[in-house]
Amino acid sequence: MEHTDRNEDEEHVSDETHQEKHNGCAKTTADPFYVRLLFTPLDFVSMAFLFITLVPIRMVAAFIALTLAWAVSFIGLINIDQTVPVSGWRKPLQWISCFLGRICCRCCGFSVTITGTQVPKSVAPVLVVAPHSSFFDALAIFWTGLPFIVNREENKNLLFIGKCVQFAQAIFVSRERKESREECKEEIKRRVNSKQPWEQFLIFPEGTTSNRKALMSFKPGGFLPGKPVQPVLIRYHLKHDTVSWTWDQPHGFIACFMYTMFQLRNKVELEFLPPYEPSEPEQLDPVLFASNVRREMSDALGVPLCDMSFEDIKNKYSKKKEQ
């Protein structure tokens, strides 16, 4: 998809659009952070049946796959140099880790279909994935070939998962420390622009989760290198939105995980849009670049934009809890 012929008006976000927002979100937008699960008696019967019959098998299989992935990652991390891409005997171990990650997702009932075609790194070194609504969105990492990601510093030492994320060569960042955020930006640019065989960079640019009813503001980190990106849409086709894990919902992480596992099948679609080639102004302005990619993804999803940032949302719901 070529974008070099867009005129200046098309490349800048209109101020009129922002005036049509209310508290950062379009007036027509349903609350993008509100999730309530309404199960029927028949739903509870179905979940109880699966809890007795299928869920124990799924949990055992997932635990075995996760343990194997941890063991493979632990071996691969021995004397590893994280400043260069994984190579040699470690590369097949990464593929095994990726395969085991897919097994874990399937054990949660996910059935993944692919629409469109993922282009190679030489065409688009950055994969932009949205909307971001759940920890289950990590399945996009396994179905795109284990690209490197940005992850929270506190996840580095999580039981089992921490080693797997380290072996995938994630860039760890502390949101609270400005120095860490700046180091993260520089490392993203270094890897994306490097001639070394780094994997593609996958980013969830919203930086927070919603219920997929709107597209949040994009952080510019993945757009800093000024390289072509490939937008990737996550579409969940579910009877009940058990996967969303966001700000305004009565159930937490464990309930979200278990309700999802109690479903017979959770259909999810990864749609690869055509690569987005940045114009010269976009290469110089990552905020503009991110905004225009976000609009294309919003149009493809058929959902409005919500301009609230992670900081805005955190402040809003922190105040609600204090009341």
XYZ file of C-alpha atoms in Angstrom:
323
model
C 0.000 0.000 0.000
C 1.638 3.229 -1.094
C 1.223 6.414 0.947
C 3.784 8.677 -0.657
C 1.217 10.655 -2.678
C -0.939 11.804 0.242
C -1.167 15.563 0.494
C -0.427 17.489 3.634
C -4.087 17.763 4.662
C -4.459 13.981 4.624
C -1.363 13.516 6.748
C -2.456 15.632 9.699
C -5.153 14.858 12.220
C -8.007 17.320 11.968
C -8.640 19.538 14.998
C -12.372 19.278 14.300
C -12.232 15.576 15.069
C -10.880 16.272 18.543
C -13.663 18.788 19.200
C -16.202 16.020 18.628
C -14.761 13.976 21.480
C -16.215 13.699 24.962
C -13.746 12.850 27.718
C -11.355 11.664 25.060
C -13.789 9.301 23.293
C -16.207 9.849 20.450
C -19.728 10.608 21.659
C -21.088 7.593 19.811
C -18.639 5.240 21.484
C -19.879 2.688 24.004
C -17.753 2.686 27.147
C -14.585 0.917 25.943
C -13.659 -0.213 29.463
C -16.996 -1.673 30.599
C -17.394 -5.464 30.628
C -20.206 -7.457 32.216
C -20.764 -11.164 31.605
C -24.393 -12.311 31.494
C -24.578 -16.094 31.408
C -27.832 -18.015 31.034
C -28.615 -21.133 33.102
C -27.823 -23.192 30.001
C -24.402 -21.502 29.797
C -23.654 -22.511 33.386
C -24.702 -26.095 32.671
C -22.421 -26.179 29.630
C -19.481 -24.741 31.583
C -20.039 -27.193 34.435
C -20.005 -30.094 31.991
C -16.782 -28.887 30.384
C -15.266 -28.300 33.833
C -15.784 -31.967 34.641
C -14.842 -33.464 31.288
C -12.591 -31.309 29.094
C -11.029 -28.631 31.293
C -8.888 -31.049 33.387
C -7.364 -32.447 30.187
C -6.747 -28.939 28.859
C -5.085 -27.829 32.092
C -2.768 -30.835 32.270
C -1.782 -30.429 28.611
C -1.213 -26.681 29.066
C 0.920 -27.251 32.171
C 3.064 -29.808 30.346
C 3.504 -27.472 27.357
C 4.331 -24.504 29.596
C 6.836 -26.549 31.615
C 8.537 -27.725 28.439
C 8.623 -24.166 27.097
C 10.226 -23.006 30.361
C 12.821 -25.810 30.181
C 13.651 -25.030 26.544
C 13.955 -21.325 27.351
C 16.075 -21.987 30.432
C 18.543 -23.984 28.324
C 18.545 -21.375 25.563
C 19.325 -18.585 28.038
C 22.541 -20.211 29.262
C 25.396 -17.796 28.484
C 23.227 -15.971 25.946
C 24.203 -12.542 24.615
C 20.947 -10.571 24.477
C 22.527 -7.723 22.509
C 22.528 -9.839 19.326
C 19.785 -11.953 17.717
C 19.467 -15.602 18.691
C 21.324 -17.864 16.255
C 22.957 -21.285 15.946
C 21.645 -24.085 18.145
C 19.405 -21.670 20.049
C 17.251 -20.828 17.025
C 15.524 -24.261 16.831
C 14.854 -23.943 20.571
C 13.037 -20.663 19.891
C 10.887 -22.405 17.259
C 10.057 -25.142 19.772
C 9.147 -22.506 22.363
C 6.868 -20.820 19.826
C 5.174 -24.134 18.977
C 4.603 -24.871 22.668
C 3.082 -21.417 23.055
C 0.548 -22.299 20.373
C -0.296 -25.498 22.226
C -0.972 -23.494 25.404
C -3.353 -21.243 23.451
C -5.170 -24.227 21.969
C -5.501 -25.684 25.462
C -7.473 -22.546 26.358
C -9.894 -23.411 23.566
C -8.609 -20.931 20.991
C -9.116 -21.678 17.325
C -7.042 -19.232 15.296
C -7.703 -18.351 11.681
C -5.484 -16.142 9.518
C -6.782 -13.594 7.027
C -4.388 -11.863 4.688
C -0.653 -12.498 4.465
C 2.147 -11.659 6.853
C 4.950 -9.960 4.949
C 8.642 -10.587 5.757
C 10.809 -8.256 7.803
C 12.435 -6.905 4.633
C 9.047 -5.446 3.644
C 7.731 -4.394 7.072
C 9.999 -4.806 10.114
C 7.227 -3.761 12.532
C 3.906 -5.508 13.239
C 1.263 -3.228 14.795
C -1.401 -5.289 16.599
C -4.757 -3.933 17.810
C -7.202 -3.748 19.450
C -5.549 -4.857 22.685
C -8.083 -6.282 25.129
C -6.517 -9.172 27.000
C -3.461 -11.112 28.097
C -4.785 -13.700 25.641
C -3.708 -11.342 22.834
C -0.269 -12.875 23.326
C -1.427 -15.575 20.912
C -0.593 -13.088 18.128
C 3.063 -13.471 19.102
C 3.014 -17.226 18.534
C 1.102 -17.055 15.247
C 3.466 -14.430 13.821
C 6.624 -16.448 14.434
C 7.815 -15.159 17.838
C 8.796 -11.559 17.012
C 10.407 -9.573 19.805
C 8.139 -7.383 21.928
C 8.221 -4.772 24.683
C 7.241 -6.147 28.084
C 6.939 -4.834 31.609
C 10.027 -5.183 33.789
C 8.025 -6.941 36.505
C 7.137 -9.787 34.092
C 10.799 -10.685 33.700
C 10.786 -12.999 36.692
C 7.288 -14.462 36.467
C 7.172 -18.172 37.221
C 7.571 -20.184 33.993
C 6.556 -17.285 31.722
C 9.463 -14.998 32.647
C 12.127 -17.266 31.137
C 10.062 -17.732 27.971
C 9.711 -13.972 27.494
C 13.428 -13.451 28.095
C 14.333 -16.129 25.555
C 12.059 -14.437 23.010
C 14.417 -11.466 23.471
C 11.778 -9.042 24.681
C 12.773 -5.492 25.580
C 11.865 -4.924 29.224
C 10.726 -1.508 30.381
C 9.619 0.126 33.619
C 6.747 2.538 33.000
C 7.602 4.442 36.175
C 11.202 5.272 35.224
C 11.820 7.797 32.459
C 15.347 6.440 31.907
C 13.928 2.985 31.260
C 11.408 4.313 28.759
C 14.101 6.220 26.871
C 16.396 3.180 26.818
C 13.514 1.125 25.441
C 12.967 3.597 22.584
C 16.641 3.530 21.659
C 16.763 -0.263 21.715
C 13.698 -0.475 19.456
C 15.362 1.820 16.917
C 18.647 -0.061 17.165
C 17.096 -3.458 16.484
C 14.684 -2.355 13.746
C 17.422 -0.466 11.884
C 20.071 -3.133 12.453
C 21.450 -5.228 9.607
C 21.603 -8.181 11.982
C 18.877 -10.850 11.569
C 16.547 -9.685 14.321
C 12.979 -10.953 14.105
C 10.172 -8.519 13.349
C 9.122 -6.202 16.143
C 5.547 -6.703 17.367
C 3.861 -4.006 19.383
C 0.458 -3.430 20.961
C 0.601 0.370 20.535
C -2.438 1.212 22.674
C -0.442 0.442 25.815
C -3.610 -0.550 27.684
C -6.579 -2.870 27.268
C -10.204 -2.172 26.323
C -13.292 -4.158 25.344
C -12.544 -3.569 21.623
C -15.472 -1.134 21.223
C -13.017 1.647 20.330
C -9.381 2.057 19.390
C -7.263 3.749 22.057
C -4.450 6.245 21.455
C -1.311 4.764 19.918
C 2.016 5.267 21.650
C 4.702 6.259 19.123
C 7.386 3.766 20.220
C 6.919 1.302 17.365
C 6.852 4.146 14.850
C 10.073 5.842 15.956
C 12.285 3.982 13.414
C 10.189 5.434 10.565
C 10.070 2.061 8.824
C 7.094 0.405 7.079
C 4.677 -1.340 9.425
C 2.088 -4.044 8.879
C -1.172 -3.542 10.791
C -2.613 -6.734 12.315
C -6.201 -6.822 13.593
C -7.339 -9.166 16.357
C -10.986 -10.143 16.028
C -12.576 -12.368 18.685
C -15.759 -14.111 17.550
C -17.287 -15.064 20.897
C -20.750 -15.608 22.343
C -19.575 -14.057 25.611
C -16.656 -11.650 25.946
C -14.760 -13.751 28.476
C -11.351 -12.646 27.165
C -11.459 -8.891 27.881
C -9.451 -7.860 30.927
C -9.851 -4.153 31.343
C -10.603 -1.390 33.821
C -14.327 -1.588 34.606
C -15.371 -5.175 35.242
C -16.266 -7.080 38.434
C -14.286 -10.220 37.582
C -10.504 -10.364 37.633
C -7.662 -12.241 35.997
C -8.487 -15.714 37.325
C -12.187 -15.507 36.459
C -11.324 -14.172 32.996
C -8.946 -17.078 32.443
C -11.299 -19.763 33.772
C -14.439 -18.495 32.004
C -12.503 -18.576 28.742
C -11.198 -22.095 29.356
C -14.745 -23.253 30.191
C -15.866 -22.474 26.626
C -15.820 -25.292 24.103
C -14.288 -23.138 21.392
C -12.999 -19.581 21.301
C -12.726 -18.337 17.742
C -10.156 -15.644 17.040
C -9.055 -14.173 13.738
C -5.772 -12.454 12.943
C -6.184 -10.202 9.927
C -3.030 -8.930 8.226
C -3.656 -5.649 6.442
C -1.398 -4.422 3.618
C 1.878 -2.876 4.792
C 1.799 0.847 5.500
C 4.666 2.734 3.887
C 5.281 6.017 5.750
C 5.563 9.252 3.821
C 8.508 11.570 4.459
C 6.589 13.727 6.987
C 5.524 10.553 8.813
C 9.099 9.295 8.964
C 10.052 12.525 10.726
C 7.010 12.583 13.020
C 6.249 9.253 14.786
C 3.124 10.727 16.420
C 1.673 11.584 13.001
C 2.738 8.182 11.663
C 1.046 6.376 14.586
C -2.107 8.485 14.246
C -2.552 7.717 10.555
C -1.957 3.979 10.984
C -4.453 4.023 13.855
C -7.076 5.623 11.612
C -6.586 2.963 8.945
C -6.979 0.227 11.536
C -10.038 1.922 13.033
C -11.671 2.074 9.608
C -10.876 -1.590 8.943
C -12.319 -2.603 12.321
C -15.368 -0.372 11.969
C -14.912 1.113 15.456
C -14.444 4.745 16.564
C -11.331 6.299 18.082
C -10.842 7.037 21.764
C -8.067 9.504 22.542
C -7.608 8.591 26.196
C -4.046 7.555 26.998
C -2.955 4.961 29.553
C -2.217 7.776 31.992
C -5.703 9.312 31.479
C -7.407 5.979 32.066
C -5.283 5.155 35.107
C -6.090 8.524 36.697
C -9.808 8.178 35.931
C -10.201 4.749 37.495
C -7.838 5.468 40.390
C -10.137 8.345 41.386
C -13.193 6.075 41.127
C -11.625 3.560 43.512
C -10.842 6.335 46.004
C -14.468 7.534 46.034
